[in-house]
Every structure is written in structure tokens, then in C-alpha cells.
XYZ file of C-alpha atoms in Angstrom:
588
model
C 15.346 13.354 -37.166
C 17.415 16.537 -37.335
C 15.448 17.902 -34.408
C 16.828 15.157 -32.192
C 20.386 15.924 -33.256
C 19.921 19.509 -32.169
C 18.417 18.371 -28.881
C 21.455 16.223 -28.171
C 23.842 19.141 -28.580
C 24.314 22.182 -26.457
C 23.192 25.209 -28.489
C 25.601 28.035 -29.096
C 29.262 27.293 -28.452
C 30.553 24.120 -30.096
C 32.609 21.488 -28.331
C 36.177 22.545 -29.287
C 35.805 26.334 -28.703
C 34.037 25.585 -25.427
C 36.861 23.300 -24.287
C 39.466 25.896 -25.300
C 37.668 28.637 -23.367
C 37.465 26.455 -20.267
C 41.129 25.571 -20.612
C 42.070 29.249 -20.846
C 39.974 30.194 -17.817
C 41.347 27.252 -15.822
C 44.953 28.181 -16.595
C 44.289 31.820 -15.772
C 42.800 30.764 -12.423
C 45.844 28.640 -11.678
C 48.154 31.579 -12.474
C 46.156 33.902 -10.211
C 46.427 31.305 -7.454
C 50.187 30.957 -7.977
C 50.564 34.742 -7.847
C 48.612 34.869 -4.580
C 50.836 32.200 -3.056
C 54.048 33.842 -4.212
C 52.986 37.240 -2.901
C 54.017 36.144 0.598
C 57.589 35.228 -0.300
C 58.516 37.280 -3.365
C 60.104 40.629 -2.403
C 57.897 43.648 -2.987
C 58.100 44.945 -6.552
C 57.804 48.564 -7.535
C 54.039 48.470 -7.966
C 53.997 52.114 -9.133
C 54.822 50.825 -12.591
C 51.818 48.451 -12.486
C 48.980 50.665 -11.215
C 50.469 50.888 -7.717
C 49.308 49.337 -4.438
C 46.365 50.015 -2.131
C 47.183 52.746 0.474
C 46.378 50.506 3.440
C 48.655 49.297 6.206
C 49.813 45.791 5.364
C 48.167 43.283 7.673
C 49.432 39.845 8.620
C 46.077 37.985 8.751
C 44.881 38.799 5.197
C 48.324 37.954 3.812
C 48.228 34.522 5.376
C 44.710 33.882 4.095
C 45.679 35.077 0.594
C 48.249 32.266 0.338
C 45.633 29.668 1.360
C 43.184 31.064 -1.209
C 45.911 30.881 -3.853
C 46.541 27.220 -3.048
C 42.892 26.282 -3.527
C 42.657 28.294 -6.756
C 45.518 26.192 -8.133
C 43.827 22.961 -7.041
C 40.481 24.023 -8.569
C 41.926 25.007 -11.943
C 41.756 21.422 -13.255
C 38.079 21.211 -12.305
C 37.423 24.385 -14.300
C 39.205 22.945 -17.321
C 36.849 19.943 -17.113
C 33.819 22.226 -16.772
C 32.845 21.156 -13.240
C 30.005 23.179 -11.765
C 31.175 22.763 -8.183
C 34.658 23.996 -9.108
C 33.070 27.040 -10.787
C 31.013 27.946 -7.706
C 33.940 27.596 -5.276
C 36.348 29.431 -7.592
C 33.904 32.312 -7.945
C 33.723 32.663 -4.167
C 37.513 32.429 -3.754
C 38.177 35.050 -6.438
C 35.842 37.473 -4.687
C 37.600 36.696 -1.409
C 40.968 37.242 -3.093
C 39.732 40.618 -4.393
C 38.902 41.871 -0.880
C 42.025 40.353 0.684
C 44.264 42.248 -1.731
C 42.614 45.474 -0.611
C 42.755 44.645 3.111
C 46.442 43.752 3.033
C 47.514 46.702 0.886
C 48.249 44.488 -2.073
C 48.699 45.227 -5.756
C 45.913 47.097 -7.553
C 46.696 45.075 -10.668
C 46.319 41.746 -8.824
C 43.035 42.990 -7.361
C 41.673 43.953 -10.779
C 42.777 40.643 -12.306
C 40.876 38.715 -9.628
C 37.772 40.858 -10.206
C 37.937 40.578 -13.995
C 38.412 36.805 -13.808
C 35.399 36.530 -11.491
C 33.301 38.562 -13.952
C 34.530 36.413 -16.854
C 33.510 33.246 -14.993
C 30.031 34.684 -14.469
C 29.712 35.496 -18.186
C 30.853 31.972 -19.112
C 28.751 30.255 -16.442
C 26.952 28.006 -18.940
C 30.264 26.394 -19.902
C 30.573 24.965 -16.387
C 27.608 22.615 -16.068
C 29.366 19.292 -15.538
C 28.516 17.470 -12.337
C 31.205 15.866 -10.250
C 32.390 12.474 -11.502
C 31.594 9.418 -9.423
C 34.310 9.617 -6.762
C 37.148 7.146 -6.519
C 39.870 6.517 -4.006
C 42.539 6.878 -6.695
C 41.376 10.402 -7.493
C 41.427 11.283 -3.811
C 44.977 10.051 -3.306
C 46.107 11.741 -6.525
C 44.685 15.037 -5.259
C 46.378 14.524 -1.885
C 49.750 13.867 -3.524
C 49.312 16.824 -5.875
C 48.361 19.151 -3.018
C 51.342 18.097 -0.917
C 53.519 18.450 -4.029
C 52.423 22.073 -4.369
C 53.280 22.638 -0.695
C 56.725 21.037 -1.115
C 57.407 23.139 -4.211
C 56.264 26.249 -2.336
C 58.476 25.358 0.626
C 61.593 24.803 -1.465
C 60.939 27.914 -3.538
C 60.314 30.033 -0.443
C 63.398 28.658 1.288
C 65.602 29.527 -1.686
C 64.011 32.937 -2.254
C 64.191 33.964 1.406
C 67.545 32.363 2.193
C 69.168 35.715 3.027
C 66.507 36.474 5.624
C 66.711 32.947 7.069
C 70.521 32.676 6.999
C 71.126 33.875 10.602
C 68.703 31.239 11.900
C 70.238 28.557 9.637
C 73.710 29.334 11.004
C 72.390 28.940 14.542
C 70.160 25.777 14.334
C 70.893 24.323 10.886
C 68.685 23.717 7.849
C 66.927 20.764 9.481
C 66.050 22.829 12.507
C 64.660 25.629 10.353
C 62.492 23.214 8.369
C 61.171 21.592 11.554
C 60.299 24.964 13.007
C 58.671 26.077 9.739
C 56.330 23.073 9.678
C 55.582 23.182 13.416
C 54.845 26.920 13.427
C 57.629 27.459 16.016
C 59.208 30.882 16.475
C 62.203 31.453 14.139
C 63.400 34.753 15.628
C 63.225 36.577 12.303
C 62.230 40.185 11.954
C 58.459 40.758 12.269
C 56.800 41.970 9.047
C 59.351 40.423 6.691
C 58.537 37.843 4.028
C 60.423 35.225 6.081
C 58.210 35.878 9.114
C 55.019 35.541 7.025
C 56.426 32.476 5.250
C 57.038 30.780 8.600
C 53.448 31.427 9.723
C 51.790 30.504 6.425
C 53.524 27.171 5.792
C 51.864 25.078 8.565
C 48.410 26.381 7.609
C 49.136 25.661 3.951
C 50.320 22.129 4.731
C 47.217 21.491 6.847
C 44.991 22.798 4.025
C 46.627 20.397 1.553
C 46.155 17.421 3.879
C 42.531 18.283 4.657
C 41.753 18.856 0.980
C 43.257 15.523 -0.045
C 41.727 13.575 2.830
C 38.311 15.018 2.037
C 38.584 13.682 -1.502
C 39.877 10.330 -0.227
C 37.060 9.920 2.299
C 34.362 11.293 0.005
C 34.178 8.022 -1.982
C 33.565 6.154 1.305
C 30.458 8.198 2.007
C 29.304 7.977 -1.587
C 29.888 4.229 -1.792
C 28.582 3.189 1.599
C 25.502 5.390 1.491
C 23.826 4.748 -1.881
C 20.537 6.388 -2.770
C 18.143 3.688 -1.642
C 15.128 5.569 -2.955
C 16.767 6.007 -6.349
C 17.649 2.322 -6.509
C 14.090 1.416 -5.579
C 12.800 3.428 -8.542
C 15.302 1.753 -10.877
C 14.273 -1.663 -9.557
C 10.616 -0.863 -10.180
C 11.278 0.327 -13.750
C 13.483 -2.692 -14.473
C 10.850 -5.126 -13.225
C 8.275 -3.496 -15.495
C 10.230 -2.636 -18.648
C 13.604 -4.431 -18.622
C 13.492 -6.163 -22.018
C 17.211 -6.415 -22.736
C 18.935 -9.665 -21.757
C 21.300 -7.656 -19.547
C 18.699 -5.285 -18.012
C 18.991 -7.197 -14.737
C 22.524 -5.831 -14.285
C 21.170 -2.287 -14.138
C 20.590 -3.132 -10.470
C 24.239 -3.978 -9.693
C 25.919 -1.805 -7.098
C 28.538 -0.114 -9.300
C 25.981 1.484 -11.625
C 25.133 5.177 -11.804
C 21.716 6.272 -13.061
C 20.418 8.949 -15.392
C 16.675 9.536 -15.169
C 14.706 11.059 -18.034
C 12.995 14.342 -17.173
C 9.658 12.502 -17.172
C 10.930 10.120 -14.506
C 9.550 7.196 -16.516
C 12.823 5.934 -17.999
C 16.329 5.367 -16.666
C 19.750 4.736 -18.188
C 22.205 2.606 -16.217
C 25.901 3.324 -16.795
C 29.380 3.384 -15.332
C 31.949 6.098 -15.939
C 35.397 4.954 -17.035
C 37.628 7.980 -17.433
C 35.461 10.292 -19.498
C 33.527 7.492 -21.213
C 29.974 6.773 -20.038
C 29.418 3.052 -20.711
C 25.727 2.165 -20.771
C 24.577 -1.381 -19.986
C 22.003 -2.206 -22.648
C 19.160 0.100 -23.649
C 17.270 2.709 -21.637
C 14.725 1.065 -19.364
C 11.199 2.407 -19.611
C 8.091 2.441 -21.807
C 8.830 2.308 -25.534
C 7.440 5.817 -26.069
C 9.943 7.212 -23.527
C 13.098 5.618 -24.968
C 13.817 8.210 -27.672
C 13.522 11.184 -25.323
C 15.676 9.442 -22.698
C 18.469 8.852 -25.228
C 18.294 12.489 -26.408
C 18.531 13.837 -22.862
C 21.363 11.469 -21.933
C 23.431 12.435 -24.980
C 22.922 16.106 -24.156
C 23.905 15.421 -20.543
C 27.093 13.601 -21.620
C 28.070 16.409 -23.983
C 27.756 18.936 -21.159
C 30.024 16.686 -19.109
C 32.462 16.316 -22.045
C 31.947 12.550 -21.874
C 32.068 10.100 -24.737
C 28.999 7.871 -24.731
C 28.775 4.186 -25.649
C 25.827 1.791 -25.380
C 26.744 -1.895 -24.998
C 24.528 -4.708 -26.359
C 21.603 -2.639 -27.625
C 18.656 -4.371 -29.295
C 18.150 -4.320 -33.047
C 14.589 -2.980 -32.824
C 15.933 0.288 -31.363
C 18.695 0.726 -33.942
C 16.868 3.415 -35.945
C 16.392 5.541 -32.828
C 20.133 5.546 -32.122
C 20.906 6.365 -35.751
C 18.528 9.329 -35.613
C 20.957 11.029 -33.213
C 23.915 10.587 -35.547
C 25.372 7.740 -33.477
C 27.291 4.866 -35.077
C 26.236 1.226 -34.746
C 28.649 -1.686 -34.836
C 27.294 -5.212 -34.710
C 28.998 -7.219 -31.964
C 27.121 -10.506 -32.230
C 23.832 -12.333 -31.822
C 21.717 -13.051 -28.771
C 20.468 -16.649 -28.854
C 16.755 -16.472 -27.952
C 14.609 -19.540 -27.347
C 10.824 -19.252 -27.133
C 10.406 -21.522 -24.155
C 6.801 -22.590 -24.702
C 7.749 -23.963 -28.142
C 10.894 -25.710 -26.908
C 11.079 -29.493 -27.317
C 13.816 -32.070 -27.730
C 11.757 -33.887 -30.341
C 12.505 -33.602 -34.049
C 15.566 -33.708 -36.245
C 16.759 -30.190 -35.363
C 17.392 -31.234 -31.763
C 18.796 -34.701 -32.500
C 22.341 -33.707 -31.533
C 21.267 -32.238 -28.177
C 18.924 -35.168 -27.475
C 21.640 -37.765 -28.138
C 24.254 -35.935 -26.047
C 21.857 -35.409 -23.128
C 20.858 -39.096 -23.068
C 24.526 -40.082 -23.066
C 25.118 -37.975 -19.951
C 22.037 -39.453 -18.287
C 23.378 -42.958 -18.889
C 26.544 -41.878 -17.030
C 24.330 -41.100 -14.029
C 24.224 -37.309 -14.446
C 21.081 -35.499 -13.362
C 20.131 -31.831 -12.936
C 18.913 -30.132 -9.738
C 17.549 -26.601 -9.409
C 17.641 -23.927 -6.739
C 16.018 -20.559 -6.411
C 19.031 -18.393 -5.619
C 22.245 -20.152 -4.609
C 22.646 -23.883 -3.941
C 21.607 -24.861 -0.404
C 23.747 -28.005 -0.173
C 27.052 -27.072 1.534
C 29.010 -29.808 -0.234
C 27.658 -28.771 -3.625
C 28.428 -25.122 -2.909
C 32.051 -25.918 -2.029
C 32.453 -27.845 -5.289
C 30.894 -24.990 -7.273
C 33.361 -22.572 -5.717
C 36.270 -24.832 -6.646
C 34.999 -25.203 -10.221
C 34.628 -21.435 -10.445
C 38.209 -20.835 -9.233
C 39.591 -23.293 -11.772
C 37.527 -21.752 -14.547
C 38.706 -18.253 -13.615
C 42.332 -19.395 -13.501
C 42.028 -20.487 -17.126
C 40.432 -17.138 -18.063
C 42.969 -14.894 -16.350
C 41.893 -15.082 -12.717
C 39.392 -12.195 -12.566
C 35.621 -12.169 -12.344
C 33.846 -9.951 -14.843
C 31.096 -7.496 -14.071
C 28.995 -4.740 -15.657
C 26.899 -6.832 -18.092
C 27.553 -10.251 -16.590
C 27.485 -11.799 -13.164
C 30.062 -13.440 -10.952
C 30.056 -16.438 -8.680
C 28.586 -15.423 -5.330
C 28.366 -17.963 -2.474
C 25.449 -15.988 -1.032
C 23.549 -15.670 -4.320
C 20.471 -13.681 -5.267
C 16.976 -15.032 -4.642
C 15.838 -13.636 -7.992
C 18.226 -15.935 -9.888
C 17.881 -19.612 -10.709
C 20.815 -22.004 -10.333
C 21.039 -25.415 -12.025
C 23.666 -28.069 -11.194
C 24.683 -31.202 -13.063
C 25.468 -33.822 -10.402
C 25.696 -37.604 -10.043
C 24.558 -40.077 -7.386
C 27.675 -39.327 -5.293
C 26.724 -35.631 -5.234
C 29.683 -34.727 -7.471
C 29.105 -31.419 -9.238
C 30.243 -31.503 -12.877
C 28.875 -28.157 -14.056
C 26.460 -25.399 -13.103
C 24.614 -22.526 -14.736
C 22.776 -19.479 -13.410
C 19.909 -17.568 -15.009
C 18.920 -13.965 -14.361
C 15.434 -12.542 -14.981
C 14.490 -10.702 -18.169
C 11.576 -8.973 -16.517
C 10.095 -7.129 -19.493
C 9.834 -10.288 -21.594
C 8.802 -12.726 -18.884
C 11.982 -14.636 -19.486
C 15.391 -15.658 -18.248
C 18.925 -14.999 -19.450
C 21.859 -17.368 -19.125
C 24.583 -15.786 -17.009
C 27.254 -18.108 -15.558
C 28.067 -21.357 -17.347
C 30.960 -23.171 -15.693
C 32.110 -26.767 -15.774
C 34.716 -28.930 -14.117
C 37.916 -29.802 -15.964
C 36.534 -33.271 -16.671
C 32.902 -34.318 -16.856
C 30.878 -36.970 -18.713
C 30.202 -36.237 -22.407
C 26.889 -34.504 -22.997
C 26.793 -32.890 -19.535
C 26.453 -29.334 -20.826
C 23.734 -30.261 -23.328
C 21.783 -32.053 -20.579
C 22.249 -29.123 -18.180
C 20.959 -26.498 -20.627
C 18.151 -28.615 -22.095
C 16.867 -29.492 -18.614
C 17.142 -25.855 -17.551
C 15.116 -24.606 -20.512
C 12.472 -27.264 -19.831
C 12.394 -26.265 -16.136
C 11.984 -22.570 -17.007
C 9.257 -23.492 -19.483
C 7.345 -25.216 -16.703
C 7.800 -22.090 -14.570
C 5.951 -20.090 -17.237
C 8.887 -18.447 -18.985
C 8.154 -17.053 -22.444
C 11.758 -16.583 -23.602
C 15.154 -17.907 -22.557
C 18.322 -16.151 -23.714
C 21.459 -18.243 -24.037
C 23.464 -15.013 -24.135
C 25.568 -13.168 -26.664
C 27.489 -15.087 -29.311
C 30.263 -12.548 -30.082
C 31.164 -11.690 -33.685
C 28.337 -13.808 -35.082
C 26.348 -12.525 -38.049
C 23.608 -15.046 -38.756
C 21.334 -12.305 -40.107
C 24.048 -11.382 -42.661
C 23.756 -7.673 -42.008
C 26.029 -5.172 -43.675
C 28.022 -3.840 -40.755
C 30.116 -1.521 -42.920
C 33.863 -1.048 -42.925
C 34.319 -0.893 -39.162
C 34.179 -4.635 -38.468
C 37.917 -4.749 -37.810
C 37.599 -1.878 -35.374
C 36.093 -4.202 -32.778
C 38.932 -6.738 -32.958
C 40.653 -5.304 -29.915
C 37.476 -5.957 -27.913
C 37.519 -9.560 -29.085
C 41.062 -9.983 -27.813
C 39.981 -8.666 -24.422
C 36.727 -10.610 -24.044
C 37.816 -13.779 -25.843
C 39.403 -14.890 -29.103
C 37.741 -15.615 -32.407
C 38.052 -19.407 -32.233
C 36.404 -19.555 -28.798
C 33.667 -17.188 -29.969
C 32.918 -19.430 -32.936
C 32.922 -22.508 -30.682
C 30.440 -20.801 -28.357
C 28.280 -19.844 -31.307
C 28.224 -23.433 -32.611
C 27.303 -24.787 -29.184
C 24.367 -22.386 -28.808
C 23.277 -23.100 -32.369
C 22.539 -26.705 -31.339
C 19.464 -25.482 -29.456
C 17.893 -23.955 -32.596
C 17.492 -20.433 -31.182
C 16.120 -17.341 -32.888
C 19.048 -14.974 -33.367
C 18.617 -11.336 -32.350
C 21.341 -8.891 -33.392
C 23.119 -6.878 -30.720
C 25.093 -3.683 -31.307
C 27.713 -1.409 -29.894
C 26.520 2.196 -30.260
C 29.134 4.933 -30.059
C 29.567 8.599 -30.856
C 32.512 8.669 -33.281
C 34.918 6.440 -35.219
C 38.027 8.030 -33.733
C 36.874 7.143 -30.220
C 36.865 3.363 -30.778
C 40.216 2.631 -29.065
C 39.161 4.693 -26.043
C 35.767 2.977 -26.023
C 37.439 -0.437 -26.179
C 39.536 0.343 -23.137
C 36.516 1.740 -21.257
C 34.506 -1.429 -21.996
C 37.381 -3.565 -20.808
C 37.680 -1.571 -17.569
C 33.914 -1.593 -17.019
C 33.793 -5.391 -17.221
C 36.644 -5.939 -14.755
C 35.419 -6.921 -11.324
C 36.165 -4.136 -8.812
C 38.142 -5.624 -5.943
C 39.047 -2.388 -4.192
C 38.991 -2.153 -0.417
C 35.966 0.123 -0.520
C 33.949 -2.333 -2.587
C 34.878 -5.151 -0.233
C 34.047 -3.013 2.771
C 30.696 -2.077 1.325
C 29.805 -5.704 0.633
C 30.854 -6.633 4.160
C 28.657 -3.926 5.632
C 25.737 -4.916 3.439
C 26.207 -8.546 4.484
C 26.433 -7.499 8.122
C 23.284 -5.418 7.787
C 21.441 -8.281 6.096
C 22.554 -10.662 8.843
C 21.545 -8.150 11.497
C 18.068 -7.796 9.983
C 17.726 -11.591 9.879
C 18.728 -11.961 13.521
C 16.412 -9.138 14.540
C 13.557 -10.784 12.650
C 14.240 -14.128 14.353
C 14.325 -12.462 17.783
C 11.026 -10.730 17.059
C 9.502 -13.999 15.868
C 10.768 -15.816 18.965
C 9.357 -13.126 21.241
C 6.005 -13.397 19.475
C 5.950 -17.178 19.882
C 6.877 -16.809 23.555
C 4.042 -14.328 24.042
C 1.608 -16.805 22.505
C 2.719 -19.479 24.977
């Protein structure tokens, strides 16, 4: 067991010293960048006191480029603090460039040596900078754009104040506004060539353009990353999920917002989303049982290199010992109601309540219809959408995601939809089931009802659905998680209250108990589900990350991506119909 703990940690430097070293290097890089930027506007010091200057004629081109390099060193310093590998590579190149630029422009020997020493230090500490880039987001791109322009504004104001004496004759002639316009448009200011004011006037437009390009690159980068997913990678995940997805929420490993971590063997995958610096995993690793332990070990090690907190949501009880072997904490969050479909029957005293309620609904004229994918009846679909909107309005107005589905008018052909309707085609309630591939079963996902419906409708809907799935050959049917239930009377320790904030976000205690009692009517076998996390002090952060992960992403990019995917699907359908029509015409 101890071997696995060592595997999950980076040997050598521990977490806090490593973070402190990165912080120091990042701050030093930012200071070097600031010094490079200021070198164009700060009057020449007496460098003889500080090792002197290089005996080379001062050149305009290298000076201008030095300021640009300084700007990017400042912008990269945060990436170094977070241990980003890409930031390390670019910073190393820029420091070497800064070293040669100081020589070419006759700059300070001290500044040159500092750049060289910092570059050497980064090489020696290379193993501290292994973190990959976070999944991009538009917010990060705009934040970087604003920060970059803020640096330019600060540089402009500082340069204007510092060089006011040199700019004063021009200010008296065309005014402050005119000077600023000419500075940003690279227009001639009629200041003495070779002065700091002359260089400042030539550097500022290039610096402003660099800030805009840098920010826009980070803004547009999420578009490319979101609209061009790794289709081959997703195909592998789909294949593994269809073979080994035993968790009731394994199906959601295939949802579009997920990132994937593959075990080194390639035989197991972990599906997660990154919220801040918390990697939230949906269920257990997906793969053969003998690959699960190694996959968890490698993922923990990966997250530690990234300085991420790790949390697994809704893990199965039969894997609990494996998680504990890595020193992780387990907190029971509820029970998954499992029904063995082939043994399901409404006969007997245990099912008397469900049987009576279902018959009552049938007497009111309610019946159940099934669809593979979404409902095909337009009128039924419109009613389902209205029921869903009303249901969401009562729950706060937002669809959830991550480990649960959402109402989709298009639907997924791999799901099964069941509707409770009457002779007038009035929809009273509907449910959807998603596949549990590794157990030859189905998991209840959406369960939504109209504000008023005949008594016993929900019992009839679920009982008929289980019977229908039984006839389809299902071995198990999950009625989903009953939060904060403890039918197995496990000792969950002293941290039970630590999950209360999650309960307030995903539902309250009374509703959870009501849901538990409803599912209990169907005499399920209860399987414990756990939250697995890395440390007690991280619980509030984990709670917020779980909340964010479950919120449906309604950003413009997500909407755009769905639109493009829908357009592409429609295009493929039309193309297929044209090809079919041409084939039929050829036959005639």
C-alpha cells in the first residue's frame, strides 16, 4: 500500500517548497521583464557602480525589442508560478534573447548577467515546471487581454510622467491629447533622435499591438480547442466506456465538456472537468478491473504535478479500498438504488404500494409509451419541453450537467425515453434512461412531471419502464443516487457535516429523504456511493468545484459548438439522402 502512496507523489521536492521555489522564480522573471521595459524610459544610471555597461554603440532596434521581451516576461511570470511547462519553455527562450539584446544595445552588464543566471536557474529547476496548460476558457483569455492592456497603460502613464521634460516642447505645441495620439499611432513627435522619448514613442505602438495579439490569441484559443475536439481520443473513450463502464454515471464520460486522462497502458481512462485547480472526476476510472489501481495512481501523480486538488464523485463501494490505499479520504454521499431487472415483479407484499398506485393511474386513463432516443410525436415533444421549463423554474432555472443529463429536444439514440400520457395525448410525466454498458443495464436520468397529474402516475411510469427494460434484456436498472442515505449503516466518521454545503446546493435534506422514500418503494438493492478527496481542509473548495461542474455551461462558445455539430449532423443527413436518391435514380 505504501508503494502506491509513493507512486502518487513526485519524488524529491515536496509540494510547499516546490510551490515556493516556483513563486520565487516567477516573481524574479516578472522583475526582469519590468526592468527590461523600464530600460527604454528610465534615464541612464551610472552603470560603473554596477559592473558597467557593454562597450557597444547603442542601437535602436535591440532597444525596442528588449521592451517587447520584457512585456512577455511579465505576462509569463504567472504561468511560471503555476508550474506551466509551456511558460517555462517560452520564458527560457526570451531570457536568452534578452541576454543577447542587452549586449547588442550596449546595455547593463548586471542586467545581462541576471538574465543569464535566471535562465540557468530555470534549466536546473526544469522538473518543477511540468504542468500542462489548463483547458482554455474565454474568461481566461479576456482576463489576459485586460491585464496585458493594463500593463501597457501603466507603462504609458509611467513613461509620460518620467519623460515629461523631453516631451514638454511637443506638449506645448499640440497638447497632451495630440501627443498621446501620436504615441499610439507611431507618428513623428519631433523629439531628439536617440533620447528616451524618441525610443518611447517608437516602442509604444509595438507594445500595444503585442498586448492585443497576446490577449486575442488566448481569447481565440478556446474556440479552436472547443470546436475541434480530438475525435480519435473520444472514439477510444467511447469504446472503453461501452466495454467497461460499470458506474451508473459512466455514460456521462462521453459528454462534450469532459477532459480525459489515459493510463500509460492505454487500457483505462479517467473522465474529468477542471474547475479552478480542482480536477473533478465523474465516477470511477473506466477500464478492466486490473487496470483501475494503476490508473488512479498515475492520475493522482499527474494532478500533483499540475498542483491540482483531485476529487472523485460517486465512486462505487467495491473500489473503496483502492482509493484508501493512496491515502485519499472517503465520504459517503448516499445510496444508488439498484434493481435486478430479471427478478423484478409487481407481485408480492413488498410491491403492494407501487402496484396499487400504478393501477389507480391506469384507471384514470394513463398509459406509458416508449421511444428509443427522443419522442417522435411533435405534440408530445412540445409538452415535454414545457414540463421541463416549469420543472427547471422551480429548481432555479438552470439545467445541470457533469454527472446528469439535461432535456434535449434532439435526444440521443442510445437513451430510452418513457412518457406517461392519456387518450388525449396529454403528457403528465416523462423519464429518460442512459446505458450502464459494463453491467448490461440502464440508469435513470431525467424524471420530470407536470404540476398536476393523476395520482400514481410516477409509480406507473417507473414500474412500466423497469418492465420494458427487463423485456429488452437489461440485467440491472439504477434509479439513481439517493443523497445522504445510509441504508447500509456505515460508519462515515466525523466528516458527515462537511458535506452539508453540497446538500444545500444540490437539494435540501427533506427533499432528499422524500426521494429516498419514493425509490425505496421499488425494493431496490442499495449500493453505497462516495465522494473521494485528497484532504479535509479542501472540502469547501471541493464543494464549490462540484457545484460549478454540475452547472450547465451556457457560454456562447458552447452554444456555437452545438450549433456547428447540429449543422454538421444535418449536412451529413442531407448528403446521405442525396446519395441514396442518386442511387435509386441510377437503378431506374
